[in-house]
């Protein structure tokens, strides 16, 4: 695990933006977390309810959704229970993703991603809170042979479309060679228009999806070459995609794609992080998108947990424009910023609790994390410290 040198905390009021205008230099930034709720049962995903209520919706592995309010705390009873249809018996199966519909304030509908009873099929549906009988399944993908690598993140892009991440089908080494296969949804990011239906589909495929006219390709695909894209997020300021992909044996990686960056190939299972993983899966004319940050699996952690670019106001002078992520095992806090020339700089900025399963933004852009087995919710903040030695 990466060792951090001790530092003296300085008052936040003393902070001043660096030359990039993106907060203080990374060697003067540290993350702090404050526990605000406990008693969750293996929380895996979280999203702000976009109804101006201030509530956060927290998806628990078993198939329940709990509501948290900064003033009222964690509600005892779930606001949604679909546990009768969620397969959560294996460590990587369960209710994996949640995001409120754009018209949530009117409809109370949320989109959820889960592994289905009994076969573990990856399932995308929408359902009103408190009314599981009205669930509408939109799309499924077979995932019966292995229980791991289910992906499961859901988020709406600035374009109004719903994005969904799916893992490569499980086991190890991509045994089905799905990462580079455009004929399957496994190992992909999908992009769907869920505001309407087209023909027999309960959704539409956006006409400018990159593979709509590619013979043999699933038109829903937005990006490919992924192993287990457990968490991704969109930068609220520029709409770009920040994507963390859990590694095999060598590298955990974070990728960054522009708002119009459809069709990107992130390399798996030809590449793992910056290096070739399986040369037989590599194509000489392929254009692989390299990660903008990576660290060693088994040395610095075990499973990257992607976060968000901080766009809140409470710590804007310290951390505005900083992407923050962690690792499920080590709890190391990593920060990444893009430079004006398109390069990136990164640093360790302290520690999160171990076994963080997901980040989320509240409606003001402030960050939270949830922890898997301990079932805790933490508010994330930042402080300025004296420059760390190299």
Short mmCIF file of N, CA, C and O in Angstrom, two decimals, residues 38 57 106 212 278 288 338:
data_model
loop_
_atom_site.label_atom_id
_atom_site.label_comp_id
_atom_site.label_asym_id
_atom_site.label_seq_id
_atom_site.Cartn_x
_atom_site.Cartn_y
_atom_site.Cartn_z
N UNK A 38 -25.14 4.93 9.69
CA UNK A 38 -24.71 3.54 9.74
C UNK A 38 -25.96 2.66 9.73
O UNK A 38 -27.08 3.16 9.78
N UNK A 57 -30.55 8.42 -2.39
CA UNK A 57 -31.11 7.08 -2.52
C UNK A 57 -29.96 6.08 -2.53
O UNK A 57 -29.05 6.19 -3.35
N UNK A 106 -41.84 14.20 -10.75
CA UNK A 106 -43.22 13.97 -11.16
C UNK A 106 -43.62 12.50 -11.05
O UNK A 106 -44.74 12.19 -10.64
N UNK A 212 -24.08 2.07 -34.80
CA UNK A 212 -25.42 1.88 -35.35
C UNK A 212 -25.37 1.26 -36.75
O UNK A 212 -26.20 0.42 -37.11
N UNK A 278 -2.96 -9.86 -23.45
CA UNK A 278 -3.08 -11.04 -24.30
C UNK A 278 -2.85 -10.61 -25.74
O UNK A 278 -3.75 -10.07 -26.39
N UNK A 288 -6.35 1.83 -29.45
CA UNK A 288 -6.68 1.63 -28.05
C UNK A 288 -6.50 2.94 -27.27
O UNK A 288 -5.51 3.65 -27.45
N UNK A 338 -6.61 17.20 -14.82
CA UNK A 338 -6.14 17.41 -16.18
C UNK A 338 -5.44 18.75 -16.30
O UNK A 338 -5.94 19.77 -15.80
#
